[in-house]
Short mmCIF file of C-alpha atoms in Angstrom, two decimals:
data_model
loop_
_atom_site.label_atom_id
_atom_site.label_comp_id
_atom_site.label_asym_id
_atom_site.label_seq_id
_atom_site.Cartn_x
_atom_site.Cartn_y
_atom_site.Cartn_z
CA MET S 478 73.54 223.40 -134.66
CA SER S 479 76.98 222.40 -135.43
CA ALA S 480 75.60 218.89 -136.01
CA LEU S 481 72.72 220.04 -138.20
CA ALA S 482 76.11 221.90 -140.54
CA ALA S 483 77.31 218.85 -139.90
CA MET S 484 75.06 217.08 -142.27
CA LEU S 485 74.73 219.54 -145.03
CA ALA S 486 78.05 220.00 -145.57
CA ARG S 487 78.05 216.10 -145.61
CA ASP S 488 74.73 216.18 -147.83
CA LEU S 489 76.89 218.78 -150.06
CA ARG S 490 79.51 216.48 -150.62
CA VAL S 491 77.74 213.25 -150.63
CA ALA S 492 76.30 215.20 -153.84
CA VAL S 493 79.23 215.88 -155.52
CA ARG S 494 81.62 213.35 -155.25
CA VAL S 495 81.74 210.35 -157.52
CA GLY S 496 78.71 208.53 -156.79
CA GLY S 497 76.34 211.76 -156.26
CA GLY S 498 73.57 212.95 -158.50
CA ALA S 499 74.06 216.60 -158.17
CA LEU S 500 74.10 217.42 -161.57
CA ILE S 501 72.76 214.90 -163.41
CA GLY S 502 69.29 216.45 -162.47
CA VAL S 503 71.05 219.33 -164.51
CA LEU S 504 71.48 217.07 -168.04
CA PHE S 505 67.78 215.52 -167.45
CA PHE S 506 66.77 219.45 -167.42
CA LEU S 507 69.22 220.16 -171.26
CA VAL S 508 67.72 217.14 -173.19
CA VAL S 509 64.70 217.62 -172.59
CA VAL S 510 64.83 221.33 -173.52
CA THR S 511 66.36 220.02 -176.28
CA LEU S 512 64.47 217.10 -177.16
CA THR S 513 61.44 220.29 -176.84
CA PRO S 514 61.48 221.46 -180.03
CA LEU S 515 62.33 218.68 -181.48
CA ALA S 516 58.73 217.27 -180.74
CA LEU S 517 57.63 220.65 -181.98
CA GLY S 518 59.38 221.73 -184.69
CA PRO S 519 61.55 224.47 -185.13
CA ASP S 520 59.41 227.33 -185.16
CA LEU S 521 61.04 230.15 -182.78
CA ALA S 522 58.25 232.51 -181.99
CA LEU S 523 56.51 229.12 -180.97
CA LEU S 524 59.17 228.12 -178.65
CA GLN S 525 59.21 231.77 -177.53
CA ARG S 526 55.62 231.75 -176.31
CA ILE S 527 55.66 228.61 -174.66
CA GLY S 528 59.69 228.44 -173.69
CA PRO S 529 58.67 229.52 -169.80
CA ALA S 530 56.59 226.02 -169.60
CA ILE S 531 58.84 224.12 -171.02
CA LEU S 532 61.32 225.63 -169.23
CA TRP S 533 59.28 224.65 -165.49
CA LEU S 534 58.29 221.25 -166.40
CA ALA S 535 61.71 219.92 -167.39
CA ALA S 536 62.48 221.70 -164.36
CA LEU S 537 59.41 220.21 -162.46
CA LEU S 538 60.78 216.46 -163.90
CA ALA S 539 64.35 217.12 -162.81
CA ASN S 540 63.63 217.99 -159.22
CA LEU S 541 61.06 214.87 -158.64
CA LEU S 542 64.22 212.40 -161.44
CA ALA S 543 67.29 213.71 -157.90
CA LEU S 544 64.17 213.10 -155.00
CA ASP S 545 64.55 209.46 -155.72
CA ARG S 546 67.28 208.54 -153.78
CA LEU S 547 67.48 211.62 -150.55
CA PHE S 548 66.07 209.03 -148.27
CA ALA S 549 66.56 205.69 -149.59
CA ALA S 550 70.74 205.88 -150.22
CA ASP S 551 70.03 207.19 -146.04
CA HIS S 552 68.11 204.73 -145.10
CA GLU S 553 70.59 201.51 -147.05
CA ASP S 554 73.49 202.39 -146.11
CA GLY S 555 72.23 202.61 -142.20
CA SER S 556 72.85 206.99 -141.30
CA LEU S 557 68.77 207.44 -141.81
CA ASP S 558 68.81 204.60 -138.85
CA LEU S 559 71.63 207.13 -137.46
CA ILE S 560 69.79 210.09 -138.08
CA MET S 561 67.09 209.03 -135.79
CA THR S 562 68.33 208.40 -133.19
CA GLY S 563 70.85 211.31 -133.17
CA ARG S 564 69.93 214.10 -130.89
CA ALA S 565 69.22 217.00 -133.15
CA PRO S 566 64.79 217.49 -134.24
CA LEU S 567 64.08 215.90 -136.75
CA GLU S 568 61.73 218.07 -138.55
CA LEU S 569 65.69 220.42 -138.32
CA VAL S 570 67.30 217.61 -139.90
CA VAL S 571 64.51 216.97 -142.41
CA ALA S 572 65.09 220.43 -143.76
CA VAL S 573 68.33 220.78 -143.65
CA LYS S 574 68.63 217.99 -145.82
CA GLY S 575 66.22 219.91 -147.76
CA LEU S 576 68.39 222.58 -148.36
CA ALA S 577 71.77 220.32 -149.48
CA GLN S 578 69.31 219.28 -151.49
CA TRP S 579 68.44 221.93 -152.54
CA LEU S 580 71.54 223.18 -153.26
CA THR S 581 72.65 220.19 -154.79
CA THR S 582 70.28 219.73 -156.92
CA GLY S 583 67.50 222.90 -157.29
CA LEU S 584 70.57 225.89 -157.76
CA PRO S 585 72.26 224.41 -161.03
CA LEU S 586 68.87 224.72 -162.93
CA VAL S 587 68.44 228.21 -162.59
CA ILE S 588 71.99 228.55 -162.99
CA ALA S 589 71.07 226.50 -166.28
CA THR S 590 68.52 228.19 -167.48
CA PRO S 591 70.02 231.41 -169.30
CA PRO S 592 72.35 229.91 -171.91
CA ILE S 593 69.23 226.46 -172.18
CA GLY S 594 66.71 229.39 -172.63
CA LEU S 595 68.43 230.88 -175.88
CA PHE S 596 67.74 227.14 -177.05
CA LEU S 597 64.22 228.80 -176.95
CA ASN S 598 64.91 232.45 -178.45
CA LEU S 599 64.00 233.62 -174.47
CA ASP S 600 64.29 237.60 -173.99
CA ALA S 601 66.71 239.11 -171.69
CA LYS S 602 63.33 239.97 -169.86
CA ALA S 603 62.30 236.65 -169.72
CA GLU S 604 65.79 234.73 -168.58
CA GLY S 605 65.67 236.83 -166.11
CA ALA S 606 61.96 236.89 -164.81
CA LEU S 607 62.52 233.03 -165.60
CA VAL S 608 65.31 232.59 -163.33
CA LEU S 609 63.71 235.12 -160.60
CA THR S 610 60.85 232.22 -160.92
CA LEU S 611 62.41 229.05 -160.71
CA LEU S 612 65.08 230.27 -158.29
CA VAL S 613 61.27 230.84 -155.88
CA GLY S 614 59.73 228.01 -157.17
CA THR S 615 62.38 224.96 -156.16
CA PRO S 616 62.27 225.61 -153.70
CA GLY S 617 58.66 225.08 -153.10
CA LEU S 618 58.81 221.53 -155.50
CA THR S 619 62.08 220.64 -153.16
CA PHE S 620 60.46 220.54 -150.06
CA ILE S 621 56.98 218.93 -151.83
CA GLY S 622 58.88 216.30 -152.38
CA LEU S 623 61.17 215.52 -149.19
CA ILE S 624 57.12 214.10 -148.57
CA GLY S 625 56.89 212.04 -151.60
CA ALA S 626 60.98 210.74 -150.51
CA ALA S 627 60.07 209.97 -147.08
CA LEU S 628 57.09 207.74 -148.46
CA ALA S 629 58.46 206.38 -150.69
CA VAL S 630 61.62 205.61 -148.84
CA THR S 631 61.56 201.92 -148.12
CA LEU S 632 59.01 201.34 -150.89
CA ARG S 633 60.43 198.41 -153.85
CA ARG S 634 59.73 201.04 -157.10
CA GLY S 635 59.85 203.67 -154.66
CA GLY S 636 60.41 206.19 -157.70
CA LEU S 637 57.68 205.29 -159.48
CA LEU S 638 55.39 205.52 -156.56
CA LEU S 639 57.66 209.12 -155.72
CA ALA S 640 55.95 210.98 -158.92
CA VAL S 641 52.44 209.82 -159.36
CA LEU S 642 52.30 211.27 -154.95
CA VAL S 643 54.33 214.10 -155.55
CA LEU S 644 53.59 215.50 -158.75
CA PRO S 645 49.73 216.21 -158.42
CA LEU S 646 51.07 218.09 -155.10
CA THR S 647 52.98 220.28 -157.33
CA VAL S 648 50.00 221.84 -159.13
CA PRO S 649 49.92 225.62 -157.59
CA VAL S 650 53.50 225.64 -157.93
CA LEU S 651 54.02 225.21 -161.62
CA ILE S 652 50.51 227.34 -162.41
CA PHE S 653 51.71 230.35 -160.58
CA GLY S 654 55.54 229.89 -162.07
CA VAL S 655 54.93 229.60 -165.56
CA ALA S 656 52.80 232.60 -165.33
CA ALA S 657 54.41 234.48 -163.51
CA ALA S 658 56.98 233.72 -165.77
CA ASN S 659 54.78 234.54 -168.90
CA ALA S 660 53.05 237.41 -166.82
CA ALA S 661 56.72 239.12 -167.10
CA VAL S 662 56.81 238.56 -170.54
CA MET S 663 53.53 239.04 -172.24
CA GLY S 664 50.99 240.46 -168.77
CA PRO S 665 48.30 241.77 -168.60
CA VAL S 666 48.98 240.62 -164.29
CA PRO S 667 51.57 242.73 -163.10
CA PHE S 668 54.21 240.30 -162.75
CA GLY S 669 54.31 241.07 -158.87
CA THR S 670 50.96 239.13 -158.17
CA PRO S 671 51.75 235.33 -158.81
CA PHE S 672 55.00 235.72 -158.33
CA THR S 673 54.06 236.83 -154.17
CA ILE S 674 51.59 233.36 -153.86
CA LEU S 675 53.91 231.34 -155.28
CA CYS S 676 56.95 232.86 -152.58
CA ALA S 677 53.87 232.36 -150.45
CA PHE S 678 52.98 228.61 -151.59
CA THR S 679 56.87 227.88 -151.42
CA LEU S 680 57.20 229.27 -148.14
CA ALA S 681 54.02 227.53 -146.74
CA SER S 682 55.90 224.38 -148.28
CA ILE S 683 59.53 225.02 -146.32
CA VAL S 684 56.73 225.00 -143.07
CA VAL S 685 55.05 221.99 -143.37
CA GLY S 686 57.41 219.19 -145.74
CA PRO S 687 59.90 219.00 -142.39
CA PHE S 688 56.52 218.67 -140.41
CA ALA S 689 55.00 215.29 -142.74
CA ALA S 690 58.64 214.08 -144.37
CA ALA S 691 59.96 213.32 -140.50
CA ALA S 692 56.37 212.10 -139.54
CA ALA S 693 56.78 210.09 -142.41
CA LEU S 694 60.41 208.21 -141.42
CA ARG S 695 59.55 207.76 -137.89
CA GLN S 696 56.56 206.04 -138.99
CA GLU S 697 58.00 203.55 -141.93
CA MET S 698 61.73 203.25 -139.68
CA GLU S 699 59.11 202.15 -136.30
CA MET D 1178 24.68 200.93 -127.53
CA ALA D 1179 27.46 204.16 -127.51
CA VAL D 1180 28.97 205.36 -130.36
CA ILE D 1181 32.19 205.19 -128.99
CA ASP D 1182 31.74 201.06 -128.33
CA LEU D 1183 31.92 201.02 -132.23
CA ALA D 1184 35.62 201.52 -131.91
CA ASN D 1185 35.89 198.15 -131.48
CA PRO D 1186 36.87 196.23 -134.64
CA SER D 1187 33.81 193.18 -133.26
CA ARG D 1188 30.94 195.63 -131.60
CA PHE D 1189 32.00 197.53 -135.01
CA LEU D 1190 30.94 193.82 -137.27
CA GLY D 1191 28.18 193.39 -135.45
CA PHE D 1192 27.02 197.12 -135.66
CA ALA D 1193 28.10 197.32 -139.60
CA ASN D 1194 25.66 192.82 -140.44
CA ARG D 1195 22.92 194.19 -138.66
CA ILE D 1196 22.96 197.41 -140.29
CA ILE D 1197 23.21 196.93 -143.46
CA PRO D 1198 20.63 194.97 -145.24
CA TRP D 1199 18.43 197.24 -144.00
CA LEU D 1200 20.34 201.20 -145.02
CA GLY D 1201 21.14 199.09 -148.27
CA ALA D 1202 16.89 198.67 -148.27
CA LEU D 1203 16.24 201.84 -147.65
CA THR D 1204 18.88 203.49 -149.98
CA LEU D 1205 17.54 201.56 -152.51
CA VAL D 1206 13.96 202.89 -152.11
CA VAL D 1207 15.01 206.24 -152.31
CA PHE D 1208 17.53 205.81 -155.63
CA ALA D 1209 13.72 204.23 -157.05
CA PHE D 1210 12.18 207.63 -155.80
CA ALA D 1211 15.15 209.49 -157.01
CA ILE D 1212 15.81 207.68 -160.56
CA SER D 1213 11.42 208.78 -160.72
CA ARG D 1214 11.97 211.69 -159.69
CA ALA D 1215 14.67 212.77 -162.11
CA MET D 1216 12.59 211.38 -165.30
CA ASN D 1217 9.89 213.00 -164.64
CA ALA D 1218 11.93 216.85 -163.73
CA PRO D 1219 11.24 218.97 -166.52
CA ASP D 1220 13.86 220.08 -168.66
CA ASP D 1221 15.89 223.20 -168.18
CA TYR D 1222 15.48 226.36 -170.61
CA GLN D 1223 18.84 226.23 -171.58
CA GLN D 1224 20.49 222.84 -171.27
CA GLY D 1225 16.85 220.97 -172.64
CA ALA D 1226 16.98 217.23 -171.37
CA THR D 1227 20.61 217.08 -170.25
CA VAL D 1228 20.21 218.46 -167.08
CA LYS D 1229 19.19 215.22 -166.60
CA ILE D 1230 22.86 214.23 -166.43
CA MET D 1231 23.25 216.58 -163.09
CA TYR D 1232 21.23 214.31 -161.42
CA LEU D 1233 24.51 211.75 -161.99
CA HIS D 1234 27.36 214.76 -161.71
CA VAL D 1235 26.26 216.83 -158.56
CA PRO D 1236 25.82 213.74 -156.48
CA GLY D 1237 29.43 212.58 -157.84
CA ALA D 1238 31.07 215.60 -157.09
CA TRP D 1239 29.87 216.38 -153.57
CA LEU D 1240 30.70 212.79 -152.49
CA GLY D 1241 34.05 212.89 -153.75
CA MET D 1242 35.24 215.77 -151.69
CA LEU D 1243 33.16 214.34 -148.61
CA GLY D 1244 35.25 211.24 -149.67
CA TRP D 1245 38.31 213.30 -149.09
CA GLY D 1246 36.99 214.65 -145.52
CA LEU D 1247 35.75 211.42 -143.98
CA MET D 1248 39.21 210.64 -144.90
CA THR D 1249 40.71 212.91 -143.25
CA MET D 1250 40.02 212.38 -140.14
CA ALA D 1251 40.37 208.91 -140.43
CA ALA D 1252 43.68 210.19 -140.85
CA LEU D 1253 44.02 212.82 -137.80
CA GLY D 1254 42.12 208.83 -135.42
CA THR D 1255 44.82 207.19 -137.39
CA LEU D 1256 47.84 209.35 -136.65
CA VAL D 1257 47.29 210.62 -133.54
CA TRP D 1258 44.36 207.35 -131.56
CA ARG D 1259 46.77 204.61 -133.64
CA HIS D 1260 42.60 203.08 -134.31
CA PRO D 1261 43.19 200.55 -136.19
CA LEU D 1262 38.98 201.22 -137.38
CA ALA D 1263 39.90 204.58 -138.48
CA ASP D 1264 43.56 202.69 -140.11
CA VAL D 1265 40.17 200.54 -141.86
CA ALA D 1266 37.90 203.16 -142.88
CA ALA D 1267 40.66 205.31 -144.76
CA LYS D 1268 41.59 202.73 -146.54
CA ALA D 1269 37.55 201.66 -147.16
CA ALA D 1270 36.66 205.52 -148.50
CA ALA D 1271 39.67 205.83 -151.01
CA PRO D 1272 38.53 203.43 -153.38
CA ILE D 1273 34.99 204.69 -153.07
CA GLY D 1274 35.75 208.38 -153.19
CA ALA D 1275 37.51 207.70 -156.20
CA ALA D 1276 35.17 205.73 -157.95
CA PHE D 1277 32.36 208.83 -157.19
CA THR D 1278 34.70 211.32 -158.68
CA PHE D 1279 34.79 209.92 -161.78
CA ILE D 1280 31.24 209.15 -162.00
CA CYS D 1281 31.79 213.38 -161.27
CA LEU D 1282 33.80 213.68 -164.15
CA VAL D 1283 32.87 210.31 -166.96
CA THR D 1284 28.95 212.41 -166.60
CA GLY D 1285 30.02 215.90 -166.55
CA SER D 1286 32.32 215.14 -169.62
CA LEU D 1287 29.20 213.15 -171.07
CA TRP D 1288 27.63 216.95 -170.08
CA GLY D 1289 30.34 219.18 -171.97
CA ARG D 1290 30.03 217.08 -175.13
CA PRO D 1291 26.08 217.85 -176.20
CA MET D 1292 26.68 221.84 -174.78
CA TRP D 1293 29.78 222.73 -174.99
CA GLY D 1294 30.37 221.05 -177.44
CA THR D 1295 33.77 218.88 -176.38
CA TYR D 1296 34.12 216.42 -174.65
CA TRP D 1297 36.52 218.22 -172.43
CA VAL D 1298 37.20 221.73 -170.91
CA TRP D 1299 40.59 223.31 -168.69
CA ASP D 1300 38.03 225.03 -166.93
CA ALA D 1301 38.71 225.74 -163.38
CA ARG D 1302 36.17 222.49 -162.34
CA LEU D 1303 37.30 220.02 -163.80
CA THR D 1304 40.53 220.70 -163.87
CA SER D 1305 40.66 220.50 -159.59
CA VAL D 1306 37.62 217.55 -159.94
CA LEU D 1307 41.05 215.42 -162.07
CA VAL D 1308 43.26 216.81 -159.60
CA LEU D 1309 40.88 215.31 -156.76
CA PHE D 1310 40.84 211.76 -158.76
CA LEU D 1311 44.99 211.59 -159.69
CA LEU D 1312 44.86 212.79 -155.54
CA TYR D 1313 43.04 209.01 -154.63
CA LEU D 1314 44.82 207.35 -157.36
CA GLY D 1315 47.83 207.98 -155.58
CA VAL D 1316 46.24 207.51 -152.58
CA ILE D 1317 45.41 203.64 -153.55
CA ALA D 1318 48.21 203.24 -155.28
CA LEU D 1319 50.12 203.69 -152.06
CA TRP D 1320 48.00 201.47 -149.87
CA ARG D 1321 48.97 198.65 -152.48
CA THR D 1322 52.93 199.00 -152.60
CA VAL D 1323 52.77 198.69 -149.04
CA GLU D 1324 52.28 195.96 -147.49
CA ASP D 1325 51.39 195.97 -143.37
CA PRO D 1326 48.76 197.77 -143.12
CA SER D 1327 48.94 199.60 -139.45
CA ARG D 1328 52.25 201.31 -141.72
CA ALA D 1329 49.91 201.55 -145.52
CA ALA D 1330 47.57 203.81 -143.54
CA ARG D 1331 50.20 205.95 -141.29
CA ALA D 1332 51.76 206.45 -145.07
CA ALA D 1333 48.60 207.18 -146.59
CA ALA D 1334 47.20 208.92 -143.40
CA ILE D 1335 50.27 211.14 -143.91
CA LEU D 1336 49.46 211.75 -147.38
CA THR D 1337 45.96 212.39 -147.08
CA LEU D 1338 46.32 215.28 -144.53
CA VAL D 1339 48.93 216.72 -146.89
CA GLY D 1340 46.72 216.87 -149.53
CA ALA D 1341 43.65 217.83 -148.34
CA LEU D 1342 45.97 221.09 -147.32
CA ASP D 1343 46.98 221.05 -151.08
CA LEU D 1344 43.09 220.29 -152.06
CA PRO D 1345 42.12 223.80 -151.45
CA ILE D 1346 45.84 225.50 -152.69
CA ILE D 1347 45.16 223.82 -155.85
CA LYS D 1348 42.15 224.88 -156.28
CA PHE D 1349 42.43 228.72 -155.85
CA SER D 1350 45.37 228.28 -158.20
CA VAL D 1351 43.58 226.24 -160.69
CA ASP D 1352 40.46 228.86 -160.77
CA TRP D 1353 42.95 231.51 -161.04
CA TRP D 1354 44.86 229.98 -163.86
CA ASN D 1355 41.54 229.48 -165.92
CA THR D 1356 40.05 232.87 -165.20
CA LEU D 1357 44.42 234.20 -166.55
CA HIS D 1358 44.03 232.04 -169.95
CA GLN D 1359 40.42 231.74 -170.88
CA PRO D 1360 37.70 234.50 -169.23
CA ALA D 1361 33.82 233.07 -168.66
CA SER D 1362 34.14 231.78 -172.68
CA VAL D 1363 32.29 228.38 -171.00
CA LEU D 1364 28.96 228.70 -169.83
CA ARG D 1365 28.36 227.43 -166.10
CA LEU D 1366 25.07 225.28 -164.68
CA GLY D 1367 25.87 227.67 -161.66
CA ALA D 1368 23.02 230.28 -161.68
CA PRO D 1369 22.09 232.51 -159.53
CA THR D 1370 19.06 230.49 -158.44
CA ILE D 1371 17.67 226.18 -159.31
CA ASP D 1372 14.13 225.62 -160.01
CA PRO D 1373 12.93 223.73 -157.42
CA SER D 1374 11.40 221.55 -160.43
CA ILE D 1375 15.55 220.89 -160.94
CA LEU D 1376 16.47 221.25 -156.72
CA ILE D 1377 14.36 219.55 -154.91
CA PRO D 1378 15.50 216.00 -157.75
CA LEU D 1379 18.94 217.49 -157.63
CA LEU D 1380 18.47 217.07 -153.60
CA ILE D 1381 16.80 213.24 -153.73
CA SER D 1382 20.00 211.98 -155.66
CA ALA D 1383 22.10 213.56 -154.13
CA LEU D 1384 20.42 212.11 -151.07
CA ALA D 1385 20.87 209.03 -152.82
CA PHE D 1386 23.87 208.80 -153.81
CA THR D 1387 24.66 209.51 -149.92
CA LEU D 1388 23.34 206.93 -149.03
CA LEU D 1389 24.42 204.70 -151.41
CA PHE D 1390 28.36 205.91 -149.91
CA ALA D 1391 27.01 205.36 -146.82
CA VAL D 1392 25.92 202.27 -147.21
CA LEU D 1393 29.53 200.89 -148.88
CA LEU D 1394 31.31 202.30 -146.98
CA LEU D 1395 30.06 200.05 -144.10
CA ALA D 1396 30.39 197.13 -146.53
CA ALA D 1397 33.90 198.15 -148.00
CA MET D 1398 35.12 198.46 -144.17
CA ARG D 1399 33.94 194.99 -143.15
CA ASN D 1400 35.74 193.19 -145.01
CA GLU D 1401 38.67 195.19 -145.20
CA ILE D 1402 38.40 194.56 -140.79
CA LEU D 1403 37.71 190.17 -141.98
CA ARG D 1404 41.02 191.29 -144.58
CA ARG D 1405 42.94 191.60 -141.20
CA ARG D 1406 41.53 189.15 -139.83
CA VAL D 1407 42.88 185.98 -142.68
CA ARG D 1408 45.66 187.90 -142.19
CA THR D 1409 46.43 187.84 -138.79
CA LEU D 1410 45.06 184.07 -139.38
CA ARG D 1411 47.68 182.94 -142.29
CA LEU D 1412 50.70 184.73 -140.54
CA LEU D 1413 49.46 183.04 -137.31
CA GLN D 1414 49.08 179.74 -138.87
CA ALA D 1415 53.10 180.18 -140.39
CA SER D 1416 54.54 181.15 -137.22
CA THR D 1417 53.72 177.59 -135.43
CA ALA D 1418 53.48 175.92 -138.65
CA SER D 1419 57.21 175.92 -138.49
CA MET E 1470 17.15 215.36 -184.15
CA GLU E 1471 19.11 217.43 -181.62
CA ALA E 1472 16.73 215.68 -179.23
CA ALA E 1473 17.57 212.02 -179.84
CA SER E 1474 21.33 213.72 -179.58
CA HIS E 1475 21.08 214.94 -175.72
CA THR E 1476 19.58 211.14 -175.61
CA GLY E 1477 22.11 209.30 -176.22
CA PHE E 1478 24.73 211.77 -174.24
CA ILE E 1479 22.14 211.04 -171.11
CA VAL E 1480 21.86 207.45 -171.62
CA ALA E 1481 25.58 207.17 -171.71
CA ALA E 1482 25.84 209.49 -168.26
CA TYR E 1483 23.41 207.36 -166.76
CA ALA E 1484 25.33 203.18 -168.42
CA THR E 1485 28.30 205.05 -166.91
CA ALA E 1486 27.48 205.42 -163.47
CA GLY E 1487 25.53 202.30 -163.28
CA ALA E 1488 28.56 200.14 -164.59
CA VAL E 1489 30.97 202.08 -161.37
CA ILE E 1490 28.46 201.36 -159.04
CA GLY E 1491 27.16 198.79 -159.87
CA GLY E 1492 31.20 197.15 -160.33
CA LEU E 1493 31.11 199.19 -156.63
CA ILE E 1494 28.80 196.64 -155.45
CA ALA E 1495 29.98 194.08 -157.34
CA TRP E 1496 33.66 194.31 -155.67
CA VAL E 1497 31.30 195.06 -151.85
CA MET E 1498 30.00 191.81 -152.44
CA LEU E 1499 32.56 189.64 -153.73
CA ASP E 1500 35.24 190.20 -152.08
CA TYR E 1501 33.07 190.17 -148.64
CA ARG E 1502 32.48 186.53 -149.60
CA ALA E 1503 36.53 185.05 -151.06
CA GLN E 1504 37.34 187.43 -147.10
CA ARG E 1505 34.70 184.90 -144.55
CA ARG E 1506 35.22 181.52 -147.14
CA ARG E 1507 39.05 182.44 -146.42
CA LEU E 1508 38.32 183.19 -142.96
CA GLY E 1509 36.79 179.96 -142.90
CA ASP E 1510 38.96 178.22 -144.23
CA LEU E 1511 41.94 179.10 -141.68
CA GLU E 1512 38.79 178.35 -138.61
CA LYS E 1513 38.12 174.16 -139.86
CA LEU E 1514 41.81 174.76 -138.80
CA GLY E 1515 41.62 175.56 -136.16
CA LEU E 1516 43.08 178.60 -135.56
CA LYS E 1517 41.55 181.86 -133.48
CA ARG E 1518 42.61 185.13 -132.80
CA ARG E 1519 44.53 185.08 -129.72
CA SER E 1520 42.28 188.20 -129.42
CA ALA E 1521 39.63 186.39 -129.46
CA THR E 1522 37.82 185.79 -126.70
CA ALA E 1523 39.52 189.37 -124.94
CA GLN E 1524 36.91 191.57 -124.10
CA SER E 1525 39.27 194.77 -124.43
CA GLY E 1526 42.52 195.61 -126.01
CA GLU E 1527 41.61 194.08 -129.84
CA THR E 1528 43.68 195.26 -132.09
CA ILE E 1529 43.25 194.09 -135.08
CA GLY E 1530 46.08 193.39 -138.20
CA ARG E 1531 48.95 193.76 -135.84
CA ALA E 1532 50.58 190.24 -135.57
CA GLY E 1533 53.86 189.30 -136.53
CA THR E 1534 54.75 193.54 -136.29
#
């Protein structure tokens, strides 16, 4: 257990120190949300209607952006080999790395959502629903992303491949995340229905993601 | 010859060499029959002559899904038994499955234009087939990125299995998403009963397409085995030359 | 008129499917010929797979890994 805790602490430290990319995802999020009204026009009613969708898409992309280095950096400096020869089960280590990844990229997105949502003319109710769906949905994105990050770890141009592999798999998160956020604002479905399914999907990906990612790492490091 | 013998690549090559011409000829005959039946099939009272597109569209959809199913089984063979023939089957199936999915998408959109008035609607079925197509392209991209064939096979196998888990969820969520946004606004083929005059040509066409899929898969697997032999010999050549 | 415009879509659908299937068949056949030729060239150089004579335990594409 202490090995896993050390792993978590290390990943968090690496992410926030110089050269780590913890807040770049949030910056990307902000930039995408700023660019969207420039493309759509400053129609506040329109922005309010599609705001949740824009924020969800931006969160999806920001999340993807950070995944690229998740295992690749460890592979390059050799620590991945140490991790794999270590005594802690690889699945758990991968899960802990996923958790650290979410704490440094997913959680900041969730925290940044309320102020950024103001740009899109979202009211308090929509903000609340959006924060809640992102809080529940982004771990799902991270843990699905683990699989892609593990598959792409030794590849040149792995980042591009990662996007192609991971994005189609995140279709359910996007659908139910946006659906829940919209349901809270305009209905007609109760917020709980899509939100519960979103929770279920996230839980399932927390189970499947580490196993698949660990399997991918094992076969690649052979 | 027992089925298990086919697991040996050399025996598989022998088997493929013998069966491909016969299966190919059979496919040709069934295809000719299917086309003649399809041409003579009556028009649908609602869809008119465009129902003929269904003889391509439905088999395309069926084989697109069958392709992923085969890849999933092959992925288990790759990961559990480390069987090279499973690698070969999975690699050969990906572009063929993608091609049939593409046929399904294109014919569906050509059917949709006269029937629905648009080439594309974000109908639940169309959307989930599109996602299936994207997943196929992702697997093919992965195959083309990893140089070592057995490592590529294991990477692709993991992605295939995850895709197989995710595909039903994607299908379900897209259904849900669509019913939320535009409830039953579009015509569907899926009428409760299909008249035998249309159903029988459809089944024959599906049989013809399935045979075609089998021949193409066998031939592509044979190519892949030969490609790996070429690769082995080249590596041997490189290592002895130096 | 209307039937005629539909014919265009049907022909287009069959043409596309035919082109895709034709492409697949051509790819498979050309690939087969290319691999055969390469294999023949390499064997002419006197190269043999280690397992070419062995009866069992054959692995393909594993050399050098």
